[in-house]
XYZ file of C-alpha atoms in Angstrom:
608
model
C 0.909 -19.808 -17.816
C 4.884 -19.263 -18.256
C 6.884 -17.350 -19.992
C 9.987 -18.206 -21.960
C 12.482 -17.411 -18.820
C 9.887 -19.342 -16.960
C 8.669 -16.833 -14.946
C 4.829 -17.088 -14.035
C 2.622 -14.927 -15.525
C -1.041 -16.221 -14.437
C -2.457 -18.730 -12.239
C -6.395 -19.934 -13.249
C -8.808 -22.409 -12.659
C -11.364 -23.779 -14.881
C -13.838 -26.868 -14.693
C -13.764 -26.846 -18.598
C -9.871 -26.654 -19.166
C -9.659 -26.579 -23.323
C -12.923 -24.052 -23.255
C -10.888 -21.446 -20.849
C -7.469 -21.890 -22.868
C -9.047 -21.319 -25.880
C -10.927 -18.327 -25.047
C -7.360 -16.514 -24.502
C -5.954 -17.408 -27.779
C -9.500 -16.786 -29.926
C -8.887 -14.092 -32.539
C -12.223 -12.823 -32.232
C -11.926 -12.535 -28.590
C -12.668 -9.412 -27.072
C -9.407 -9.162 -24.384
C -8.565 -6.622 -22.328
C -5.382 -4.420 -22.702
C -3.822 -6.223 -20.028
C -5.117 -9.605 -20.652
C -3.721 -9.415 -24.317
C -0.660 -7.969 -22.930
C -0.049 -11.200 -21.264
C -1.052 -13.408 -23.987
C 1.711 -11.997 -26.045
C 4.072 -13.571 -23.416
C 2.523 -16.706 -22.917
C 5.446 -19.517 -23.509
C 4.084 -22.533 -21.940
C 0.944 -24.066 -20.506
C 1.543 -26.439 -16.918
C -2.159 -27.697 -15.670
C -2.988 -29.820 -12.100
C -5.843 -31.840 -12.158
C -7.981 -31.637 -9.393
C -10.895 -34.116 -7.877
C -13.506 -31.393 -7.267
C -13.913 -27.391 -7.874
C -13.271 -26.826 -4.303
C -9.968 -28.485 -4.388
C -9.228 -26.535 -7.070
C -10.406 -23.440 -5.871
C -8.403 -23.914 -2.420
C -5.284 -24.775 -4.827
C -5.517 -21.331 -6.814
C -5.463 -19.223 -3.774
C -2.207 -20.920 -2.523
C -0.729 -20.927 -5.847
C -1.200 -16.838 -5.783
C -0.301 -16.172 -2.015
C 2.715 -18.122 -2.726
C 3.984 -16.780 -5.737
C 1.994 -14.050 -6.498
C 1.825 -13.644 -10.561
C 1.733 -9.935 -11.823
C -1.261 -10.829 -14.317
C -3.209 -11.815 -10.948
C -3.619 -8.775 -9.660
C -6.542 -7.183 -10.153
C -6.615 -4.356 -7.797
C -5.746 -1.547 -9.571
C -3.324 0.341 -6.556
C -2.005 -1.720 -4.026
C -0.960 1.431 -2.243
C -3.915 3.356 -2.736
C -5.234 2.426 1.503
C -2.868 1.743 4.302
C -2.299 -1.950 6.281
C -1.326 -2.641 9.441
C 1.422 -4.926 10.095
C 2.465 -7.387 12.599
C 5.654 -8.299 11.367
C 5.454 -12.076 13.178
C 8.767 -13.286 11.005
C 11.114 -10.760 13.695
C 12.726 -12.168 16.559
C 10.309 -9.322 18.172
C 8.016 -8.298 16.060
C 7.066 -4.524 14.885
C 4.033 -2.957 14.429
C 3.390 -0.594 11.951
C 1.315 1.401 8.882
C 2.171 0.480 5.190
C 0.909 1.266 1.847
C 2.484 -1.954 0.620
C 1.908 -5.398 1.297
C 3.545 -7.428 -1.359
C 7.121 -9.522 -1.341
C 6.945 -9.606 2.388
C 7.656 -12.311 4.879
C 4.681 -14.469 4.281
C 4.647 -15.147 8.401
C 3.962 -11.355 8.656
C 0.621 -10.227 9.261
C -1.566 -7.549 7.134
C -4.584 -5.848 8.640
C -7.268 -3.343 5.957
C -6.721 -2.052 4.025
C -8.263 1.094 6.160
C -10.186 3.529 4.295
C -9.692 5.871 7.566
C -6.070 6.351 7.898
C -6.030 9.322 10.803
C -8.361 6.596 12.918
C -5.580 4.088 12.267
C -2.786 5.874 13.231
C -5.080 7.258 16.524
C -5.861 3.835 17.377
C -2.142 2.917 17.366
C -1.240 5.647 19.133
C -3.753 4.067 22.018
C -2.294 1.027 21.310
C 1.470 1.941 22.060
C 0.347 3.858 25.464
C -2.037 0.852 26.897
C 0.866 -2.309 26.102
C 4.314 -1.971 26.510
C 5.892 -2.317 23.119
C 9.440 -1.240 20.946
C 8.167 2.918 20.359
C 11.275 2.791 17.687
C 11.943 1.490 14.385
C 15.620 0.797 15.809
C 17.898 1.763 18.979
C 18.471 4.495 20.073
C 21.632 3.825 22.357
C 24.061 0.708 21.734
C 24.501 -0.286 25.542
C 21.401 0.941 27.515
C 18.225 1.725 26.975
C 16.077 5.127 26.451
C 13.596 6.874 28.121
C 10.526 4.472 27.205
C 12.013 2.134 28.975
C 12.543 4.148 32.311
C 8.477 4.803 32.199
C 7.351 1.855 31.150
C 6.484 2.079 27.601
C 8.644 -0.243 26.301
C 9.889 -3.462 27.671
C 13.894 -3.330 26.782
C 13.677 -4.792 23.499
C 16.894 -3.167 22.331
C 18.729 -4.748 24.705
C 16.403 -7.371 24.961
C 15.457 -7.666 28.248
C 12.374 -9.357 27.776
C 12.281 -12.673 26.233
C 10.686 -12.896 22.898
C 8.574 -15.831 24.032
C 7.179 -13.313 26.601
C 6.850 -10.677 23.825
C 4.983 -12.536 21.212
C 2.318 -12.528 24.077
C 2.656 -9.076 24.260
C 1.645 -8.380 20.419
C -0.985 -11.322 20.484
C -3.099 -9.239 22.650
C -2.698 -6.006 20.843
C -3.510 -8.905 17.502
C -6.944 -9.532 19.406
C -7.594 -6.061 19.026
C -7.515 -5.518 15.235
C -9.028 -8.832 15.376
C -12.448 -7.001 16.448
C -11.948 -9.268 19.551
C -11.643 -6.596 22.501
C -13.882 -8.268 24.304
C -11.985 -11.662 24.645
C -8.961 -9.791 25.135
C -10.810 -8.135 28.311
C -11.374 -11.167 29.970
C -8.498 -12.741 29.466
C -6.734 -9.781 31.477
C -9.549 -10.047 34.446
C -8.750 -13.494 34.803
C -5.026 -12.294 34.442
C -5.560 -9.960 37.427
C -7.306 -11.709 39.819
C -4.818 -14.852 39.493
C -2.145 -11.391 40.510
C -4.895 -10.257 43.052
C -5.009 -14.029 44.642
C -0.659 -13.808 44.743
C -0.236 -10.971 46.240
C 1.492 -9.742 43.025
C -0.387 -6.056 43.637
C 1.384 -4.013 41.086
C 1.122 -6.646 38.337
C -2.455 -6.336 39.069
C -2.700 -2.760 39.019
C -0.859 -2.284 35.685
C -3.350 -5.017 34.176
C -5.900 -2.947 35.867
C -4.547 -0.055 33.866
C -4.936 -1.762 30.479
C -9.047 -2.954 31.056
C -9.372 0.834 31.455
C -7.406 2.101 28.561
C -9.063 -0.717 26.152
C -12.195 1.419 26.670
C -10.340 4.413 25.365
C -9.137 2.165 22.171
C -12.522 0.724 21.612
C -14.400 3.934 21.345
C -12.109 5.375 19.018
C -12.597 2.644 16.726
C -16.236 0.711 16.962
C -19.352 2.553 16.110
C -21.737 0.901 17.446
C -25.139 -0.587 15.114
C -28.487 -1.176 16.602
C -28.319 -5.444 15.483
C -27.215 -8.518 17.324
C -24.200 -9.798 19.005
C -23.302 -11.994 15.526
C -19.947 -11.135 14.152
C -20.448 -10.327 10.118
C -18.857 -8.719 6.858
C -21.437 -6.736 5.480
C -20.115 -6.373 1.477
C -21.692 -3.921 -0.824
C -20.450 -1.630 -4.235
C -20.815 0.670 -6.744
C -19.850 1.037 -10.174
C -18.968 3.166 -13.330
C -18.188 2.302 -16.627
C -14.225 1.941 -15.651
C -14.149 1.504 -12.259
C -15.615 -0.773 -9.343
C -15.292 0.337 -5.043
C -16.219 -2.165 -3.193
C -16.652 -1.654 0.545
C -16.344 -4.342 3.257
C -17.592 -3.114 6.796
C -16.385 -5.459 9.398
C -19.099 -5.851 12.327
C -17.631 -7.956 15.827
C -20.440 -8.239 18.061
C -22.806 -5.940 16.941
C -19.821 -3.207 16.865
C -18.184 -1.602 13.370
C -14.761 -2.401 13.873
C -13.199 -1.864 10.746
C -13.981 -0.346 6.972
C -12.051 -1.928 4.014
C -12.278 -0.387 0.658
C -11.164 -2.536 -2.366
C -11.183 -0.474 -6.368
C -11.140 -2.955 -9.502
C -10.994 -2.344 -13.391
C -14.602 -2.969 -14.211
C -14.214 -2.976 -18.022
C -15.592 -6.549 -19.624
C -15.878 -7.832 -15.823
C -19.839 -8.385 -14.860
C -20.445 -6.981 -10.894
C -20.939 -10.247 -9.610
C -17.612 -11.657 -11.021
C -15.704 -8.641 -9.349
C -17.792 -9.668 -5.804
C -16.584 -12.582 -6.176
C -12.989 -12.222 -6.812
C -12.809 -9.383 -4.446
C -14.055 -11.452 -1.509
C -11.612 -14.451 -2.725
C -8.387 -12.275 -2.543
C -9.929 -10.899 1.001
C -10.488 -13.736 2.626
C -7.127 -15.867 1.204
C -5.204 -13.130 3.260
C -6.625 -13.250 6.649
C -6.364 -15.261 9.380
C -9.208 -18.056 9.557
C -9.755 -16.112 12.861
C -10.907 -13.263 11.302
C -13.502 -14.750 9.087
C -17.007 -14.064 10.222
C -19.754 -16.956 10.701
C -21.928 -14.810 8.399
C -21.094 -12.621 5.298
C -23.982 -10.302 3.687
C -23.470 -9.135 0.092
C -25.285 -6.726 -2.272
C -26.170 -9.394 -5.143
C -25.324 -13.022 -5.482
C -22.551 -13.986 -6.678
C -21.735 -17.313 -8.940
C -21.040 -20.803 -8.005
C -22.028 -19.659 -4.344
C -22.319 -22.935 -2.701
C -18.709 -24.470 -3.143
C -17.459 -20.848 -2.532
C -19.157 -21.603 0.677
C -17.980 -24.702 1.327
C -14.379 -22.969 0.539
C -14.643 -20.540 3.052
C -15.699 -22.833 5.567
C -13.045 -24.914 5.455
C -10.684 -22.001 5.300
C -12.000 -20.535 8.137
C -12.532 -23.541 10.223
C -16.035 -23.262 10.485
C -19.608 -23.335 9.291
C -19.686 -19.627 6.979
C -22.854 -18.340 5.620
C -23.118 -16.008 2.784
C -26.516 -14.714 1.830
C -28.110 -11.309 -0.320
C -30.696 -10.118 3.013
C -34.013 -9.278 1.528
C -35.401 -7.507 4.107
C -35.189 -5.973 8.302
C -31.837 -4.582 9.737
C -29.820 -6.989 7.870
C -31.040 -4.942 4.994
C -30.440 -1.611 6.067
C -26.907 -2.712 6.724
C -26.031 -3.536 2.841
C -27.665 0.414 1.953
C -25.326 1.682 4.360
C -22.123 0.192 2.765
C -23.332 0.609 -0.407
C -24.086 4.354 0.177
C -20.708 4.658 1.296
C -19.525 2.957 -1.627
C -21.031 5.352 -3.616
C -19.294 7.998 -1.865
C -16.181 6.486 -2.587
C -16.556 6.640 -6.697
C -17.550 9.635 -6.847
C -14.680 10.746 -5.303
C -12.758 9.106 -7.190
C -14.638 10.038 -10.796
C -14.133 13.575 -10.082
C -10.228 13.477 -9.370
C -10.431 11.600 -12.491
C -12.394 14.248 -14.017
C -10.328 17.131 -12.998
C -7.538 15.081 -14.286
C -8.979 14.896 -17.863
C -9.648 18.644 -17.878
C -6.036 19.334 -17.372
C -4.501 17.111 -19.671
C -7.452 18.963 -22.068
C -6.277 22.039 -21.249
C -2.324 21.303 -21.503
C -3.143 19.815 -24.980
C -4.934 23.205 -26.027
C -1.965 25.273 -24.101
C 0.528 23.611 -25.946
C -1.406 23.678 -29.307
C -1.003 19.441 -29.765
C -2.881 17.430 -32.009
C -3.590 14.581 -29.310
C -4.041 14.747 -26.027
C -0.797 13.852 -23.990
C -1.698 11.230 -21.922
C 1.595 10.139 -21.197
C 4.005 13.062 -20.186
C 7.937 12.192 -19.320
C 9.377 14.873 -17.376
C 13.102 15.065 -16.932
C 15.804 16.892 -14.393
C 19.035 17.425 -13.473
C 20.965 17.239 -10.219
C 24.492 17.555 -8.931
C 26.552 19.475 -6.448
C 28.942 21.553 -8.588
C 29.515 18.754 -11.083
C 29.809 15.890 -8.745
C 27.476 12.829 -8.384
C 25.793 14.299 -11.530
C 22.384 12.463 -11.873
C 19.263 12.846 -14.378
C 15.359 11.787 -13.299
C 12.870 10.656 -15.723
C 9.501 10.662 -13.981
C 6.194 9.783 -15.882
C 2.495 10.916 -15.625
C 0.192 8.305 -17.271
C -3.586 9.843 -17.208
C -1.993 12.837 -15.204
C -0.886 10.328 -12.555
C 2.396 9.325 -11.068
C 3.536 6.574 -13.296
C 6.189 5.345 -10.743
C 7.134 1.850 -12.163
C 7.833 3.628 -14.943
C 10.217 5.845 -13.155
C 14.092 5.740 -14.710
C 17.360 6.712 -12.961
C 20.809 7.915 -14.727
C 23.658 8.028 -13.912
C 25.681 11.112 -16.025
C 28.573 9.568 -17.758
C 30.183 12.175 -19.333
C 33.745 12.422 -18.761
C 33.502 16.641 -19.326
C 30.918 16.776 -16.211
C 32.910 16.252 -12.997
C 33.532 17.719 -9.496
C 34.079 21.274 -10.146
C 32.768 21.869 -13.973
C 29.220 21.018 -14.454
C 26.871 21.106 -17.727
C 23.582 20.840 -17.207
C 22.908 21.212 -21.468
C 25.336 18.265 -22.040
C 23.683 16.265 -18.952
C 19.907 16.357 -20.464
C 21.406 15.771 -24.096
C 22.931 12.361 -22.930
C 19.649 11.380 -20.667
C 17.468 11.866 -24.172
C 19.940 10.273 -26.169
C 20.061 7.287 -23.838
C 16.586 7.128 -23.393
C 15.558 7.701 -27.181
C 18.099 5.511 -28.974
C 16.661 2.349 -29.304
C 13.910 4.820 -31.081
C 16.098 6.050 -33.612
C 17.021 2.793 -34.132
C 13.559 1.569 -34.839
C 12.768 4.551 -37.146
C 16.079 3.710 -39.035
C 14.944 0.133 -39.173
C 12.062 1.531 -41.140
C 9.521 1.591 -38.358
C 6.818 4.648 -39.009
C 6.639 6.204 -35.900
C 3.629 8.401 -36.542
C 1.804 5.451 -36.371
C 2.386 4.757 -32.680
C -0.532 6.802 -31.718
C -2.505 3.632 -33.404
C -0.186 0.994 -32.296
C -0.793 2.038 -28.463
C -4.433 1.876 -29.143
C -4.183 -1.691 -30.536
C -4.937 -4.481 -27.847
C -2.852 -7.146 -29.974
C 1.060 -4.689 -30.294
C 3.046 -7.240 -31.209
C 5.922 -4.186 -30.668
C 4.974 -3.595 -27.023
C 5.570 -0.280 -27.906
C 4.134 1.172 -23.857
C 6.143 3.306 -23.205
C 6.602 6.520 -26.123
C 5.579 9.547 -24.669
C 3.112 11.516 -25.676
C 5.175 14.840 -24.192
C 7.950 14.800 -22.918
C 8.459 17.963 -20.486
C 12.317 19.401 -19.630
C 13.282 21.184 -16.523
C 14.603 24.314 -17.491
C 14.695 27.434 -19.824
C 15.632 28.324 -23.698
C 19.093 26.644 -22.995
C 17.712 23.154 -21.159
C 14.980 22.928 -24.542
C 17.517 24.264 -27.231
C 20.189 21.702 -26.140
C 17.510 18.709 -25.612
C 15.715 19.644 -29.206
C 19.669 19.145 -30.718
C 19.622 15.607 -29.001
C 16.609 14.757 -30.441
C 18.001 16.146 -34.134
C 20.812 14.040 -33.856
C 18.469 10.851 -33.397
C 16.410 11.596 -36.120
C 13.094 12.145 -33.775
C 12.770 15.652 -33.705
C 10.039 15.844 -35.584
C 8.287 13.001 -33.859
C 8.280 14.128 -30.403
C 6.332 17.035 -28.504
C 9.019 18.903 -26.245
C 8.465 21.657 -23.618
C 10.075 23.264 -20.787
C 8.856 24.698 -17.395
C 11.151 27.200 -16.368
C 11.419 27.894 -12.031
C 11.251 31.528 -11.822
C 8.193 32.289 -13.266
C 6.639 29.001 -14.379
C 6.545 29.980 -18.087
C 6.588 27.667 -20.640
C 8.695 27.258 -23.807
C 8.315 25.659 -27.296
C 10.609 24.707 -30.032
C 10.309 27.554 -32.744
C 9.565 30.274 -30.609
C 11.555 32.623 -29.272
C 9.336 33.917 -26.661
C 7.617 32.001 -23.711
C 3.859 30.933 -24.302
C 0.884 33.355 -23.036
C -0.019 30.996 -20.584
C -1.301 31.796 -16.885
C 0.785 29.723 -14.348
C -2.535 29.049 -11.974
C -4.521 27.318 -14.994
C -5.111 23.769 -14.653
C -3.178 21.749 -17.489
C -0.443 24.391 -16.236
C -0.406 23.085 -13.022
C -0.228 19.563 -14.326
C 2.883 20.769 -15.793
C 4.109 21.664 -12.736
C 3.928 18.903 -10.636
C 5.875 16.665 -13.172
C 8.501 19.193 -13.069
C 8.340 19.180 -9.426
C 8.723 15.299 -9.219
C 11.069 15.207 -11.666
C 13.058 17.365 -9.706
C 11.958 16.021 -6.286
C 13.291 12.324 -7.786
C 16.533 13.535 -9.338
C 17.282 15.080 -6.461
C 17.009 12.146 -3.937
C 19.093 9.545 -6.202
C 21.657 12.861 -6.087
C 22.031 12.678 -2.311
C 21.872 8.826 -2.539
C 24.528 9.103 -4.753
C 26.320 11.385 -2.890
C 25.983 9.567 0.729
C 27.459 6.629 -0.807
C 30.291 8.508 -2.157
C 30.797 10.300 1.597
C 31.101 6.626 3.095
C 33.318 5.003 0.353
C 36.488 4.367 2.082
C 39.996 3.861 0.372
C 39.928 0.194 2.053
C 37.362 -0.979 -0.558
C 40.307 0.014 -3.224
C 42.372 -3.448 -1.153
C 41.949 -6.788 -2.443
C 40.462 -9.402 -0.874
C 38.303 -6.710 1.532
C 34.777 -6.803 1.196
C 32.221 -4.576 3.720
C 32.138 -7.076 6.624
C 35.799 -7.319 6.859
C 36.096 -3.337 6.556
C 33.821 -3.281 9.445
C 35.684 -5.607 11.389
C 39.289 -3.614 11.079
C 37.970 -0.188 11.589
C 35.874 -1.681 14.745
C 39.518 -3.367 15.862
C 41.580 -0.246 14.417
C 39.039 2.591 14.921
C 41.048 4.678 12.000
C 42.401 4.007 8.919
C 45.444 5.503 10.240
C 46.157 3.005 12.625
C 45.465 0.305 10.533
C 48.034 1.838 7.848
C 50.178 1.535 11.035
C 49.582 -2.241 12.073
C 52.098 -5.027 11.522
C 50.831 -8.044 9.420
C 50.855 -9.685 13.059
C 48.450 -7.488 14.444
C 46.189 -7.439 11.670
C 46.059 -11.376 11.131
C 45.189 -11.674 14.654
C 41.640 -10.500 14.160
C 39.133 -12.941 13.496
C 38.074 -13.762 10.140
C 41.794 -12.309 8.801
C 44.384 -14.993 7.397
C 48.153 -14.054 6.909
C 47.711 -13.894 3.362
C 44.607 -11.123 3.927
C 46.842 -9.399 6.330
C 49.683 -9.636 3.691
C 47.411 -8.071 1.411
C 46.516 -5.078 3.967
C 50.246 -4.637 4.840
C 51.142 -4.276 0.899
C 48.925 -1.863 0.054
C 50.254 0.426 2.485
C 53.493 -0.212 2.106
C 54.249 -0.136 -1.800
C-alpha cells in the first residue's frame, strides 16, 4: 500500500488477496487507531503473485528489512531494550550498545534486544580486556597512537596498523560469543595455539593462552546454566493484559542461558497466538541463520505452523522444529519464561498506573474538565539575546512524546545579542505553533469538538496533535504574555494554559492572581515538573547547538564559490585567515582543488 507521494505505507501478505483488501476498507470494520490512520492515506494498491505461501512469506520479510514501512511496526518502543552492534559496513568495524536499530547499514549487525543492560555492558567490558579491539569511538592523537596501544588493548586501528582483513577476524571471534558459541570459539584458539606451540611462536601462544582463560571469565558472567541437554533452543513464552503483550525469548546454547530478549506489542484486537507469531517472524528475519536454533519451544501454538516451519528452515539453513512441550524439563522451561514474562507486565502496568494517577491528579489540581492526556510544555533559551531558541516538548499518556518534539528558531528582529525578551519569544512560539488553529476555527471548524474528533478512529482532519494542556515555563509574566498570544488567535478560550514557575514550583492559572494551593511533592505536580524540566533540558541543547555553530561560522563562508571542503583546505594550507587575506591569487590557485577564477574570487573579497 502507497501513498500519493509514493511512499510505502504497509507491506502484507494474504492467500485470499480481495478478502484481506476488503477487510481494510469495510465500513463496519472494527480497525484500530493506527490501522485506520493508515487507511486514510492509502493511494494505491501494487500486489506480487506468488507460487506458494512460503514464497510469499519469505518475500514479506525482505520487503520489510529492506524498506521498512512505518505501518509495519508493531513493537510499540524500539528503544525501550538495548542492541549490540557489530557495525560490519566500517572499514574496521565498532562495537557498541544502542537503543536504536533502524535506518542503519543493513551489513551491520544487531544483537537483543537485552532485557539486562548492566550484564551487557559487563560482558563488553570482558570483551574489550580478553581481544584486542579500537577502546574509542575515534582518535585520540592524529599521528601516533595512545596508551591502549602501548599495552596491548588495541591493535593500532587509528593509524591502522593492522590490516582490516586481519581485524574482521578479530571481531568474528568476539561475534561467536554473542552467538552463544563460546565453545567453538575455544577450540578454535587451542588449535590456534598449539599450531604457535609447534612454531616456536611462544608469545603468540601465550597471549592465545590468555584469551581461553579470560573466555571463562566472559562466560560466567553471562550463561546460567539449566539442568537439560546439550541442544541449542529458544524457549518463547508471554503474558498479557488488555493493552499490552511481553513476550520473552530465552536463548539456551548448549544447555547454557545465554541471552534474554524481551519483545512488548499492542495487544488490542490482536489474538495471543497472532502476536507469537509475528513476534517470532520479525525475530528471526533479523538474525543471522547462524543464530537460529534447531529447536524452538513456545507457550501455545501458533497458526499456519507448518509452512512457518518450513520458512524458518530454509532461512536458517537447516531442519527447525517448533513445538508447544506438554510435559518433563522441556516444560518447566516455558513456566520459567513465562513467569518472567509476567514479571515484566506487571512492571510495566504499574508505571502505567502511576502514570494515570498523575495525569488524575493534575486534572483535579488544575480544576479541568478532561483529563490532559496530551500536555505541550514550552521554554525559552538564549545567552543574553543571542541564538534565541524556543522547545516544545510533549507528554502523551504522561510519557515523552519525542517524535512529536518541535524546535524554533526566534525570529524576532527586537530579540538580538544584547536585548532579550523572553514574553515576546513564547508569544511568537504559540503564535507559530497555533496558527494554522486559528485558521481552522475561522474557517468555521468547532474546536470544542476535538475532544470527540481525537476519539474517532475514522478523523478525516487528522487532527493528532491539539493539546490537551499546554504547560509554559515561567511565572505571571511568561502566562500573561502567552494567554495575549492565544487572544490574538482567537483560541483563548479553547486551550488549558499553565505555568510552573523555578523557584518554588508553584503553579499559575489564567484569572488568578495568586499561585494555586498546590504541594510541589504531589504526583500530577511532579508530572508537571518533568515536562518543564524537558522542555527546558531540550531548549537548552538546540541553544548550545545553535550557538556552537555560530562559534565556528567563519567569514570565508560569506566568499563565493567556497563551500566547507574548500574552507578546510585553505585554512589547512593557510593556517589563519590572516594569511590567507595576505596570499597572492598565485599562491592561492596553487592549492589543489582551487582554479584562478576561485582564487580570483578569494583575492577580491579581500581586496575591495
Amino acid at each position: 500500500m502507497r501513498d500519493k507521494e509514493d511512499n510505502l505505507l504497509y507491506i502484507g501478505k494474504s492467500k485470499k488477496l480481495k478478502s484481506r483488501v476488503r477487510s481494510y476498507f469495510n465500513s463496519n470494520a472494527e480497525l484500530t487507531p493506527r490501522i485506520s490512520l493508515m487507511v486514510r492515506q492509502v493511494f494505491d494498491i501494487e500486489f506480487i503473485v506468488t507460487d506458494t505461501e512460503i514464497e510469499a512469506l519469505t518475500l514479506e520479510s525482505n520487503l520489510i528489512k529492506s524498506h521498512q514501512p512505518y505501518f509495519n511496526v508493531l513493537l510499540k518502543d524500539d528503544k525501550k531494550y538495548p542492541y549490540l552492534c557489530i557495525t560490519w559496513s566500517e572499514e574496521y568495524p565498532r562495537i557498541f550498545i544502542t537503543r536504536k536499530r533502524r535506518k542503519r547499514n543493513l551489513k551491520d549487525r544487531f544483537y537483543g534486544p537485552f532485557v539486562d543492560v548492566t550484564s551487557l555492558r559487563q560482558t563488553l567490558f570482558l570483551v574489550k580486556k580478553v581481544f584486542p579491539l579500537r577502546q574509542r569511538p575515534r582518535p585520540l592523537y592524529k599521528d601516533r597512537t595512545c596508551l591502549n596501544y602501548s599495552i596491548n588493548r588495541c591493535p593500532g586501528v587509528c593509524q591502522k596498523l593492522i590490516s582490516s582483513s586481519d581485524y574482521h577476524q578479530i571481531i568474528k571471534k568476539i561475534a561467536m560469543i554473542f552467538d552463544g558459541r563460546t565453545e567453538e570459539l575455544k577450540q578454535i584458539l587451542l588449535k590456534q595455539m598449539k599450531i604457535y606451540s609447534d612454531q616456536l611462536n611462544f608469545e603468540h601462544a601465550a597471549s592465545i593462552r590468555d584469551q581461553l582463560r579470560s573466555l571463562a571469565q566472559v562466560s560466567q558472567s553471562q550463561k546460567v546454566t539449566l539442568p537439560d541437554s546439550t541442544i541449542s533452543r529458544d524457549v518463547v513464552a508471554f503474558a498479557s493484559s488488555k493493552s499490552i503483550c511481553c513476550i520473552q525469548l530465552f536463548q539456551m546454547r548448549a544447555g547454557k542461558l545465554v541471552g534474554r530478549i524481551g519483545y512488548i506489542y499492542d495487544s488490542i484486537n490482536l489474538n495471543s497466538d497472532v502476536i507469537i507469531r509475528k513476534c517470532l517472524e520479525e525475530h528471526y528475519s533479523y538474525v543471522d541463520s547462524v543464530e537460529i536454533p534447531p529447536e524452538i519451544l513456545i507457550q501455545i501454538d501458533i497458526p499456519q505452523l507448518e509452512y512457518f516451519q518450513e520458512w524458518l528452515s530454509e532461512l536458517g539453513g537447516k531442519k527447525i522444529k517448533i513445538h508447544k512441550p506438554k510435559r518433563s524439563e522441556k516444560k518447566d522451561l516455558i513456566e520459567l519464561v513465562r513467569k518472567n514474562a509476567f514479571l515484566e507486565l506487571n512492571r510495566i502496568s504499574e508505571g502505567q498506573s502511576r502514570q494515570n494517577e498523575a495525569i488524575e491528579d493534575l486534572a483535579q489540581a488544575l480544576e479541568l474538565n478532561q483529563l490532559p492526556r496530551r500536555i505541550e510544555g514550552y521554554d525559552i533559551s538564549h545567552l543574553q539575546g543571542s541564538n534565541a531558541v524556543g522547545s516544545q516538548v510533549v507528554f502523551v499518556e504522561g510519557i515523552p512524546a519525542k517524535q512529536h518534539y518541535r524546535k524554533y528558531s526566534i525570529k524576532s528582529s527586537s530579540i538580538s545579542s544584547g536585548h532579550s525578551d523572553d514574553y515576546m519569544a513564547l508569544a511568537e512560539v504559540i503564535r507559530r505553533r497555533f496558527r494554522r488553529w486559528s485558521r481552522f476555527k475561522s474557517e468555521g471548524l468547532d474546536l470544542s469538538n476535538i475532544k470527540n474528533l481525537k476519539k474517532s478512529k475514522l478523523d478525516p482532519l487528522l487532527i493528532t496533535d491539539w493539546p490537551d494542556l499546554i504547560m509554559i515555563d515561567g511565572g505571571k509574566g511568561q502566562l500573561k504574555a502567552v494567554v495575549e498570544a492565544l487572544r490574538e488567535l482567537n483560541l483563548e478560550s479553547d486551550i488549558n494554559v499553565c505555568s510552573l514557575a523555578k523557584k518554588n514550583e508553584v503553579v499559575y492559572v489564567p484569572g488568578e492572581k495568586n499561585f494555586l494551593d498546590t504541594d510541589k511533592d504531589q504526583i500530577g505536580i511532579q508530572l508537571l515538573r518533568r515536562v518543564r524540566d524537558e522542555a527546558h533540558r531540550f531548549a537548552l541543547s538546540y541553544h548550545r547547538q545553535k550557538r556552537s555553530l555560530s562559534l565556528k561560522r567563519s567569514e570565508l563562508i560569506d566568499i563565493p564559490g567556497l563551500g566547507p571542503k574548500k574552507i578546510r583546505l585553505l585554512l589547512s594550507h593557510f593556517h589563519s585567515v590572516n594569511a590567507i587575506q595576505l596570499a597572492t591569487i598565485d599562491e592561492i590557485s596553487s592549492i589543489s582543488g582551487f582554479g584562478n577564477d576561485t582564487a580570483l574570487s578569494i583575492w577580491k573579497y579581500f581586496h575591495p
